[in-house]
Amino acid sequence: MSVDIDTVRRVAHLARIKVGEGEAERLANELNGILAFVEQLDEVNVDGVAPMTSAVETALRQREDVVTDGGVPAKVLSNAPESDDGFFVVPKVVE
């Protein structure tokens, strides 16, 4: 798979990125290099290799899954610009 200059221009247009004429050719070369590297990675045999989420094995801390009301409405509302009777007050946005 390779990327040509027209594809770079199209992607740049879709992403709303301004790309100059000389820059499009440079980006096409860079993208082709990246795609060649990815194709090279496909050649690696990963049979029997477990998927990893980190280079270092760690256990995530988990809390007990218990439903609560929070019990701290004053703390939750402490940074609110305006509140009333335990609720956030926001400007009306729909007429």
PDB file of N, CA and C in Angstrom:
ATOM      1  N   MET A   1       0.850  -1.182   0.000  1.00  0.00           N
ATOM      2  CA  MET A   1       0.000   0.000   0.000  1.00  0.00           C
ATOM      3  C   MET A   1       0.885   1.230   0.000  1.00  0.00           C
ATOM      4  N   SER A   2       0.535   2.163  -0.844  1.00  0.00           N
ATOM      5  CA  SER A   2       1.299   3.402  -0.857  1.00  0.00           C
ATOM      6  C   SER A   2       0.339   4.584  -0.945  1.00  0.00           C
ATOM      7  N   VAL A   3       0.833   5.705  -0.519  1.00  0.00           N
ATOM      8  CA  VAL A   3       0.047   6.937  -0.508  1.00  0.00           C
ATOM      9  C   VAL A   3       0.625   7.878  -1.553  1.00  0.00           C
ATOM     10  N   ASP A   4      -0.239   8.386  -2.418  1.00  0.00           N
ATOM     11  CA  ASP A   4       0.235   9.356  -3.401  1.00  0.00           C
ATOM     12  C   ASP A   4      -0.128  10.775  -2.948  1.00  0.00           C
ATOM     13  N   ILE A   5       0.317  11.725  -3.708  1.00  0.00           N
ATOM     14  CA  ILE A   5       0.117  13.132  -3.337  1.00  0.00           C
ATOM     15  C   ILE A   5      -1.366  13.489  -3.337  1.00  0.00           C
ATOM     16  N   ASP A   6      -2.130  12.918  -4.267  1.00  0.00           N
ATOM     17  CA  ASP A   6      -3.569  13.209  -4.295  1.00  0.00           C
ATOM     18  C   ASP A   6      -4.259  12.706  -3.030  1.00  0.00           C
ATOM     19  N   THR A   7      -3.824  11.544  -2.532  1.00  0.00           N
ATOM     20  CA  THR A   7      -4.398  11.021  -1.282  1.00  0.00           C
ATOM     21  C   THR A   7      -4.044  11.927  -0.114  1.00  0.00           C
ATOM     22  N   VAL A   8      -2.816  12.404  -0.080  1.00  0.00           N
ATOM     23  CA  VAL A   8      -2.406  13.325   0.982  1.00  0.00           C
ATOM     24  C   VAL A   8      -3.267  14.588   0.932  1.00  0.00           C
ATOM     25  N   ARG A   9      -3.468  15.122  -0.263  1.00  0.00           N
ATOM     26  CA  ARG A   9      -4.297  16.330  -0.393  1.00  0.00           C
ATOM     27  C   ARG A   9      -5.731  16.067   0.064  1.00  0.00           C
ATOM     28  N   ARG A  10      -6.257  14.907  -0.317  1.00  0.00           N
ATOM     29  CA  ARG A  10      -7.641  14.573   0.062  1.00  0.00           C
ATOM     30  C   ARG A  10      -7.768  14.441   1.578  1.00  0.00           C
ATOM     31  N   VAL A  11      -6.834  13.734   2.193  1.00  0.00           N
ATOM     32  CA  VAL A  11      -6.876  13.559   3.653  1.00  0.00           C
ATOM     33  C   VAL A  11      -6.713  14.906   4.344  1.00  0.00           C
ATOM     34  N   ALA A  12      -5.809  15.719   3.838  1.00  0.00           N
ATOM     35  CA  ALA A  12      -5.605  17.053   4.419  1.00  0.00           C
ATOM     36  C   ALA A  12      -6.879  17.882   4.289  1.00  0.00           C
ATOM     37  N   HIS A  13      -7.540  17.779   3.156  1.00  0.00           N
ATOM     38  CA  HIS A  13      -8.796  18.514   2.965  1.00  0.00           C
ATOM     39  C   HIS A  13      -9.853  18.040   3.957  1.00  0.00           C
ATOM     40  N   LEU A  14      -9.985  16.709   4.110  1.00  0.00           N
ATOM     41  CA  LEU A  14     -10.969  16.163   5.042  1.00  0.00           C
ATOM     42  C   LEU A  14     -10.655  16.554   6.483  1.00  0.00           C
ATOM     43  N   ALA A  15      -9.367  16.660   6.806  1.00  0.00           N
ATOM     44  CA  ALA A  15      -8.962  17.014   8.163  1.00  0.00           C
ATOM     45  C   ALA A  15      -8.886  18.520   8.356  1.00  0.00           C
ATOM     46  N   ARG A  16      -9.181  19.250   7.293  1.00  0.00           N
ATOM     47  CA  ARG A  16      -9.131  20.714   7.348  1.00  0.00           C
ATOM     48  C   ARG A  16      -7.736  21.207   7.735  1.00  0.00           C
ATOM     49  N   ILE A  17      -6.723  20.573   7.115  1.00  0.00           N
ATOM     50  CA  ILE A  17      -5.335  20.957   7.360  1.00  0.00           C
ATOM     51  C   ILE A  17      -4.788  21.553   6.069  1.00  0.00           C
ATOM     52  N   LYS A  18      -4.191  22.717   6.171  1.00  0.00           N
ATOM     53  CA  LYS A  18      -3.600  23.358   5.003  1.00  0.00           C
ATOM     54  C   LYS A  18      -2.232  22.733   4.747  1.00  0.00           C
ATOM     55  N   VAL A  19      -2.086  22.181   3.539  1.00  0.00           N
ATOM     56  CA  VAL A  19      -0.832  21.533   3.167  1.00  0.00           C
ATOM     57  C   VAL A  19      -0.350  22.177   1.872  1.00  0.00           C
ATOM     58  N   GLY A  20       0.862  22.689   1.903  1.00  0.00           N
ATOM     59  CA  GLY A  20       1.451  23.315   0.720  1.00  0.00           C
ATOM     60  C   GLY A  20       1.862  22.278  -0.308  1.00  0.00           C
ATOM     61  N   GLU A  21       2.198  22.751  -1.506  1.00  0.00           N
ATOM     62  CA  GLU A  21       2.535  21.848  -2.608  1.00  0.00           C
ATOM     63  C   GLU A  21       3.761  20.988  -2.282  1.00  0.00           C
ATOM     64  N   GLY A  22       4.832  21.613  -1.838  1.00  0.00           N
ATOM     65  CA  GLY A  22       6.040  20.862  -1.502  1.00  0.00           C
ATOM     66  C   GLY A  22       5.857  19.989  -0.281  1.00  0.00           C
ATOM     67  N   GLU A  23       5.003  20.454   0.608  1.00  0.00           N
ATOM     68  CA  GLU A  23       4.771  19.705   1.838  1.00  0.00           C
ATOM     69  C   GLU A  23       4.001  18.413   1.560  1.00  0.00           C
ATOM     70  N   ALA A  24       3.103  18.425   0.575  1.00  0.00           N
ATOM     71  CA  ALA A  24       2.314  17.232   0.243  1.00  0.00           C
ATOM     72  C   ALA A  24       3.222  16.086  -0.192  1.00  0.00           C
ATOM     73  N   GLU A  25       4.214  16.417  -0.988  1.00  0.00           N
ATOM     74  CA  GLU A  25       5.136  15.376  -1.450  1.00  0.00           C
ATOM     75  C   GLU A  25       5.946  14.817  -0.274  1.00  0.00           C
ATOM     76  N   ARG A  26       6.382  15.703   0.611  1.00  0.00           N
ATOM     77  CA  ARG A  26       7.146  15.262   1.778  1.00  0.00           C
ATOM     78  C   ARG A  26       6.273  14.378   2.677  1.00  0.00           C
ATOM     79  N   LEU A  27       5.015  14.780   2.886  1.00  0.00           N
ATOM     80  CA  LEU A  27       4.111  13.991   3.723  1.00  0.00           C
ATOM     81  C   LEU A  27       3.817  12.626   3.105  1.00  0.00           C
ATOM     82  N   ALA A  28       3.677  12.598   1.779  1.00  0.00           N
ATOM     83  CA  ALA A  28       3.436  11.315   1.092  1.00  0.00           C
ATOM     84  C   ALA A  28       4.616  10.375   1.335  1.00  0.00           C
ATOM     85  N   ASN A  29       5.830  10.909   1.270  1.00  0.00           N
ATOM     86  CA  ASN A  29       7.019  10.074   1.510  1.00  0.00           C
ATOM     87  C   ASN A  29       7.044   9.588   2.959  1.00  0.00           C
ATOM     88  N   GLU A  30       6.719  10.477   3.888  1.00  0.00           N
ATOM     89  CA  GLU A  30       6.698  10.081   5.298  1.00  0.00           C
ATOM     90  C   GLU A  30       5.648   9.008   5.554  1.00  0.00           C
ATOM     91  N   LEU A  31       4.453   9.203   5.014  1.00  0.00           N
ATOM     92  CA  LEU A  31       3.380   8.225   5.219  1.00  0.00           C
ATOM     93  C   LEU A  31       3.740   6.878   4.594  1.00  0.00           C
ATOM     94  N   ASN A  32       4.372   6.910   3.427  1.00  0.00           N
ATOM     95  CA  ASN A  32       4.791   5.650   2.811  1.00  0.00           C
ATOM     96  C   ASN A  32       5.841   4.950   3.672  1.00  0.00           C
ATOM     97  N   GLY A  33       6.721   5.702   4.303  1.00  0.00           N
ATOM     98  CA  GLY A  33       7.696   5.108   5.217  1.00  0.00           C
ATOM     99  C   GLY A  33       7.030   4.472   6.416  1.00  0.00           C
ATOM    100  N   ILE A  34       6.022   5.152   6.959  1.00  0.00           N
ATOM    101  CA  ILE A  34       5.288   4.624   8.112  1.00  0.00           C
ATOM    102  C   ILE A  34       4.542   3.350   7.723  1.00  0.00           C
ATOM    103  N   LEU A  35       3.889   3.377   6.566  1.00  0.00           N
ATOM    104  CA  LEU A  35       3.149   2.190   6.114  1.00  0.00           C
ATOM    105  C   LEU A  35       4.094   1.024   5.835  1.00  0.00           C
ATOM    106  N   ALA A  36       5.271   1.306   5.311  1.00  0.00           N
ATOM    107  CA  ALA A  36       6.252   0.240   5.071  1.00  0.00           C
ATOM    108  C   ALA A  36       6.689  -0.364   6.396  1.00  0.00           C
ATOM    109  N   PHE A  37       6.863   0.468   7.421  1.00  0.00           N
ATOM    110  CA  PHE A  37       7.240  -0.047   8.739  1.00  0.00           C
ATOM    111  C   PHE A  37       6.130  -0.931   9.305  1.00  0.00           C
ATOM    112  N   VAL A  38       4.872  -0.494   9.155  1.00  0.00           N
ATOM    113  CA  VAL A  38       3.749  -1.285   9.656  1.00  0.00           C
ATOM    114  C   VAL A  38       3.671  -2.621   8.919  1.00  0.00           C
ATOM    115  N   GLU A  39       3.901  -2.610   7.614  1.00  0.00           N
ATOM    116  CA  GLU A  39       3.908  -3.862   6.855  1.00  0.00           C
ATOM    117  C   GLU A  39       5.031  -4.772   7.336  1.00  0.00           C
ATOM    118  N   GLN A  40       6.168  -4.168   7.714  1.00  0.00           N
ATOM    119  CA  GLN A  40       7.279  -4.949   8.233  1.00  0.00           C
ATOM    120  C   GLN A  40       6.896  -5.597   9.565  1.00  0.00           C
ATOM    121  N   LEU A  41       6.114  -4.883  10.386  1.00  0.00           N
ATOM    122  CA  LEU A  41       5.673  -5.440  11.669  1.00  0.00           C
ATOM    123  C   LEU A  41       4.772  -6.647  11.476  1.00  0.00           C
ATOM    124  N   ASP A  42       4.030  -6.682  10.363  1.00  0.00           N
ATOM    125  CA  ASP A  42       3.155  -7.831  10.096  1.00  0.00           C
ATOM    126  C   ASP A  42       3.944  -9.122   9.910  1.00  0.00           C
ATOM    127  N   GLU A  43       5.233  -9.005   9.601  1.00  0.00           N
ATOM    128  CA  GLU A  43       6.049 -10.193   9.370  1.00  0.00           C
ATOM    129  C   GLU A  43       6.466 -10.870  10.674  1.00  0.00           C
ATOM    130  N   VAL A  44       6.302 -10.188  11.798  1.00  0.00           N
ATOM    131  CA  VAL A  44       6.727 -10.742  13.087  1.00  0.00           C
ATOM    132  C   VAL A  44       5.747 -11.834  13.515  1.00  0.00           C
ATOM    133  N   ASN A  45       6.287 -12.966  13.901  1.00  0.00           N
ATOM    134  CA  ASN A  45       5.463 -14.076  14.379  1.00  0.00           C
ATOM    135  C   ASN A  45       5.096 -13.828  15.851  1.00  0.00           C
ATOM    136  N   VAL A  46       3.837 -13.622  16.111  1.00  0.00           N
ATOM    137  CA  VAL A  46       3.373 -13.352  17.476  1.00  0.00           C
ATOM    138  C   VAL A  46       2.479 -14.482  17.988  1.00  0.00           C
ATOM    139  N   ASP A  47       2.566 -15.641  17.337  1.00  0.00           N
ATOM    140  CA  ASP A  47       1.776 -16.788  17.808  1.00  0.00           C
ATOM    141  C   ASP A  47       2.199 -17.135  19.228  1.00  0.00           C
ATOM    142  N   GLY A  48       1.224 -17.285  20.115  1.00  0.00           N
ATOM    143  CA  GLY A  48       1.497 -17.661  21.487  1.00  0.00           C
ATOM    144  C   GLY A  48       1.900 -16.516  22.391  1.00  0.00           C
ATOM    145  N   VAL A  49       1.968 -15.315  21.855  1.00  0.00           N
ATOM    146  CA  VAL A  49       2.322 -14.150  22.674  1.00  0.00           C
ATOM    147  C   VAL A  49       1.028 -13.524  23.184  1.00  0.00           C
ATOM    148  N   ALA A  50       0.912 -13.441  24.498  1.00  0.00           N
ATOM    149  CA  ALA A  50      -0.298 -12.874  25.091  1.00  0.00           C
ATOM    150  C   ALA A  50      -0.334 -11.365  24.868  1.00  0.00           C
ATOM    151  N   PRO A  51      -1.512 -10.815  24.589  1.00  0.00           N
ATOM    152  CA  PRO A  51      -1.625  -9.359  24.435  1.00  0.00           C
ATOM    153  C   PRO A  51      -1.203  -8.656  25.719  1.00  0.00           C
ATOM    154  N   MET A  52      -0.569  -7.500  25.565  1.00  0.00           N
ATOM    155  CA  MET A  52      -0.087  -6.754  26.727  1.00  0.00           C
ATOM    156  C   MET A  52      -0.723  -5.372  26.755  1.00  0.00           C
ATOM    157  N   THR A  53      -0.940  -4.853  27.928  1.00  0.00           N
ATOM    158  CA  THR A  53      -1.395  -3.474  28.055  1.00  0.00           C
ATOM    159  C   THR A  53      -0.288  -2.587  28.589  1.00  0.00           C
ATOM    160  N   SER A  54       0.798  -3.200  29.035  1.00  0.00           N
ATOM    161  CA  SER A  54       1.907  -2.431  29.591  1.00  0.00           C
ATOM    162  C   SER A  54       3.177  -3.265  29.483  1.00  0.00           C
ATOM    163  N   ALA A  55       4.308  -2.585  29.443  1.00  0.00           N
ATOM    164  CA  ALA A  55       5.585  -3.300  29.404  1.00  0.00           C
ATOM    165  C   ALA A  55       5.898  -3.937  30.752  1.00  0.00           C
ATOM    166  N   VAL A  56       5.327  -3.390  31.809  1.00  0.00           N
ATOM    167  CA  VAL A  56       5.539  -3.904  33.158  1.00  0.00           C
ATOM    168  C   VAL A  56       4.207  -4.435  33.672  1.00  0.00           C
ATOM    169  N   GLU A  57       4.213  -5.676  34.152  1.00  0.00           N
ATOM    170  CA  GLU A  57       2.968  -6.254  34.647  1.00  0.00           C
ATOM    171  C   GLU A  57       2.562  -5.577  35.953  1.00  0.00           C
ATOM    172  N   THR A  58       1.378  -5.018  35.955  1.00  0.00           N
ATOM    173  CA  THR A  58       0.861  -4.362  37.155  1.00  0.00           C
ATOM    174  C   THR A  58      -0.588  -4.773  37.341  1.00  0.00           C
ATOM    175  N   ALA A  59      -1.020  -4.760  38.567  1.00  0.00           N
ATOM    176  CA  ALA A  59      -2.416  -5.047  38.882  1.00  0.00           C
ATOM    177  C   ALA A  59      -3.123  -3.720  39.150  1.00  0.00           C
ATOM    178  N   LEU A  60      -4.271  -3.566  38.567  1.00  0.00           N
ATOM    179  CA  LEU A  60      -5.024  -2.340  38.785  1.00  0.00           C
ATOM    180  C   LEU A  60      -5.731  -2.397  40.127  1.00  0.00           C
ATOM    181  N   ARG A  61      -5.732  -1.254  40.806  1.00  0.00           N
ATOM    182  CA  ARG A  61      -6.468  -1.190  42.059  1.00  0.00           C
ATOM    183  C   ARG A  61      -7.953  -1.156  41.734  1.00  0.00           C
ATOM    184  N   GLN A  62      -8.716  -1.928  42.448  1.00  0.00           N
ATOM    185  CA  GLN A  62     -10.149  -1.953  42.226  1.00  0.00           C
ATOM    186  C   GLN A  62     -10.863  -1.683  43.537  1.00  0.00           C
ATOM    187  N   ARG A  63     -11.969  -0.980  43.430  1.00  0.00           N
ATOM    188  CA  ARG A  63     -12.764  -0.731  44.607  1.00  0.00           C
ATOM    189  C   ARG A  63     -14.011  -1.611  44.533  1.00  0.00           C
ATOM    190  N   GLU A  64     -14.649  -1.766  45.653  1.00  0.00           N
ATOM    191  CA  GLU A  64     -15.863  -2.552  45.688  1.00  0.00           C
ATOM    192  C   GLU A  64     -16.944  -1.847  44.882  1.00  0.00           C
ATOM    193  N   ASP A  65     -17.683  -2.602  44.084  1.00  0.00           N
ATOM    194  CA  ASP A  65     -18.719  -2.034  43.229  1.00  0.00           C
ATOM    195  C   ASP A  65     -20.012  -1.875  44.025  1.00  0.00           C
ATOM    196  N   VAL A  66     -20.154  -0.751  44.692  1.00  0.00           N
ATOM    197  CA  VAL A  66     -21.301  -0.496  45.546  1.00  0.00           C
ATOM    198  C   VAL A  66     -21.949   0.814  45.120  1.00  0.00           C
ATOM    199  N   VAL A  67     -23.257   0.790  44.990  1.00  0.00           N
ATOM    200  CA  VAL A  67     -23.985   1.995  44.619  1.00  0.00           C
ATOM    201  C   VAL A  67     -24.213   2.834  45.865  1.00  0.00           C
ATOM    202  N   THR A  68     -23.844   4.119  45.779  1.00  0.00           N
ATOM    203  CA  THR A  68     -24.075   5.036  46.895  1.00  0.00           C
ATOM    204  C   THR A  68     -24.609   6.346  46.329  1.00  0.00           C
ATOM    205  N   ASP A  69     -25.122   7.179  47.184  1.00  0.00           N
ATOM    206  CA  ASP A  69     -25.584   8.485  46.725  1.00  0.00           C
ATOM    207  C   ASP A  69     -24.457   9.512  46.769  1.00  0.00           C
ATOM    208  N   GLY A  70     -23.288   9.085  47.140  1.00  0.00           N
ATOM    209  CA  GLY A  70     -22.149   9.981  47.236  1.00  0.00           C
ATOM    210  C   GLY A  70     -22.053  10.592  48.613  1.00  0.00           C
ATOM    211  N   GLY A  71     -23.161  11.098  49.088  1.00  0.00           N
ATOM    212  CA  GLY A  71     -23.208  11.627  50.436  1.00  0.00           C
ATOM    213  C   GLY A  71     -22.414  12.891  50.667  1.00  0.00           C
ATOM    214  N   VAL A  72     -21.955  13.528  49.592  1.00  0.00           N
ATOM    215  CA  VAL A  72     -21.161  14.733  49.768  1.00  0.00           C
ATOM    216  C   VAL A  72     -21.652  15.842  48.828  1.00  0.00           C
ATOM    217  N   PRO A  73     -22.953  16.161  48.842  1.00  0.00           N
ATOM    218  CA  PRO A  73     -23.439  17.185  47.907  1.00  0.00           C
ATOM    219  C   PRO A  73     -22.791  18.541  48.135  1.00  0.00           C
ATOM    220  N   ALA A  74     -22.503  18.885  49.369  1.00  0.00           N
ATOM    221  CA  ALA A  74     -21.872  20.183  49.624  1.00  0.00           C
ATOM    222  C   ALA A  74     -20.485  20.242  48.983  1.00  0.00           C
ATOM    223  N   LYS A  75     -19.752  19.153  49.052  1.00  0.00           N
ATOM    224  CA  LYS A  75     -18.416  19.104  48.454  1.00  0.00           C
ATOM    225  C   LYS A  75     -18.511  19.156  46.927  1.00  0.00           C
ATOM    226  N   VAL A  76     -19.504  18.449  46.365  1.00  0.00           N
ATOM    227  CA  VAL A  76     -19.689  18.445  44.912  1.00  0.00           C
ATOM    228  C   VAL A  76     -20.048  19.844  44.431  1.00  0.00           C
ATOM    229  N   LEU A  77     -20.884  20.533  45.172  1.00  0.00           N
ATOM    230  CA  LEU A  77     -21.346  21.856  44.746  1.00  0.00           C
ATOM    231  C   LEU A  77     -20.401  22.980  45.165  1.00  0.00           C
ATOM    232  N   SER A  78     -19.321  22.654  45.848  1.00  0.00           N
ATOM    233  CA  SER A  78     -18.439  23.706  46.371  1.00  0.00           C
ATOM    234  C   SER A  78     -17.804  24.545  45.265  1.00  0.00           C
ATOM    235  N   ASN A  79     -17.572  23.990  44.085  1.00  0.00           N
ATOM    236  CA  ASN A  79     -16.968  24.754  42.995  1.00  0.00           C
ATOM    237  C   ASN A  79     -17.999  25.275  42.002  1.00  0.00           C
ATOM    238  N   ALA A  80     -19.272  25.023  42.244  1.00  0.00           N
ATOM    239  CA  ALA A  80     -20.307  25.488  41.327  1.00  0.00           C
ATOM    240  C   ALA A  80     -20.455  27.000  41.437  1.00  0.00           C
ATOM    241  N   PRO A  81     -20.547  27.701  40.293  1.00  0.00           N
ATOM    242  CA  PRO A  81     -20.755  29.142  40.348  1.00  0.00           C
ATOM    243  C   PRO A  81     -22.051  29.498  41.061  1.00  0.00           C
ATOM    244  N   GLU A  82     -23.075  28.660  40.857  1.00  0.00           N
ATOM    245  CA  GLU A  82     -24.361  28.931  41.502  1.00  0.00           C
ATOM    246  C   GLU A  82     -25.070  27.615  41.772  1.00  0.00           C
ATOM    247  N   SER A  83     -25.675  27.503  42.909  1.00  0.00           N
ATOM    248  CA  SER A  83     -26.425  26.295  43.237  1.00  0.00           C
ATOM    249  C   SER A  83     -27.680  26.684  44.000  1.00  0.00           C
ATOM    250  N   ASP A  84     -28.653  25.765  43.997  1.00  0.00           N
ATOM    251  CA  ASP A  84     -29.906  26.029  44.695  1.00  0.00           C
ATOM    252  C   ASP A  84     -30.471  24.699  45.172  1.00  0.00           C
ATOM    253  N   ASP A  85     -30.686  24.581  46.452  1.00  0.00           N
ATOM    254  CA  ASP A  85     -31.309  23.410  47.055  1.00  0.00           C
ATOM    255  C   ASP A  85     -30.606  22.113  46.639  1.00  0.00           C
ATOM    256  N   GLY A  86     -29.265  22.129  46.570  1.00  0.00           N
ATOM    257  CA  GLY A  86     -28.512  20.923  46.263  1.00  0.00           C
ATOM    258  C   GLY A  86     -28.362  20.623  44.786  1.00  0.00           C
ATOM    259  N   PHE A  87     -28.708  21.559  43.924  1.00  0.00           N
ATOM    260  CA  PHE A  87     -28.603  21.364  42.478  1.00  0.00           C
ATOM    261  C   PHE A  87     -27.748  22.467  41.860  1.00  0.00           C
ATOM    262  N   PHE A  88     -27.110  22.147  40.722  1.00  0.00           N
ATOM    263  CA  PHE A  88     -26.396  23.150  39.962  1.00  0.00           C
ATOM    264  C   PHE A  88     -27.413  24.075  39.304  1.00  0.00           C
ATOM    265  N   VAL A  89     -27.139  25.357  39.267  1.00  0.00           N
ATOM    266  CA  VAL A  89     -27.957  26.316  38.536  1.00  0.00           C
ATOM    267  C   VAL A  89     -27.174  26.714  37.298  1.00  0.00           C
ATOM    268  N   VAL A  90     -27.783  26.487  36.125  1.00  0.00           N
ATOM    269  CA  VAL A  90     -27.118  26.807  34.858  1.00  0.00           C
ATOM    270  C   VAL A  90     -28.022  27.710  34.034  1.00  0.00           C
ATOM    271  N   PRO A  91     -27.438  28.488  33.122  1.00  0.00           N
ATOM    272  CA  PRO A  91     -28.269  29.336  32.280  1.00  0.00           C
ATOM    273  C   PRO A  91     -29.146  28.498  31.344  1.00  0.00           C
ATOM    274  N   LYS A  92     -30.290  29.002  31.030  1.00  0.00           N
ATOM    275  CA  LYS A  92     -31.187  28.330  30.101  1.00  0.00           C
ATOM    276  C   LYS A  92     -30.573  28.373  28.716  1.00  0.00           C
ATOM    277  N   VAL A  93     -30.465  27.219  28.054  1.00  0.00           N
ATOM    278  CA  VAL A  93     -29.833  27.177  26.739  1.00  0.00           C
ATOM    279  C   VAL A  93     -30.834  26.853  25.635  1.00  0.00           C
ATOM    280  N   VAL A  94     -32.025  26.400  25.972  1.00  0.00           N
ATOM    281  CA  VAL A  94     -33.030  26.074  24.973  1.00  0.00           C
ATOM    282  C   VAL A  94     -34.226  26.994  25.207  1.00  0.00           C
ATOM    283  N   GLU A  95     -34.625  27.671  24.133  1.00  0.00           N
ATOM    284  CA  GLU A  95     -35.780  28.579  24.247  1.00  0.00           C
ATOM    285  C   GLU A  95     -37.061  27.798  24.099  1.00  0.00           C
TER     286      GLU A  95
END
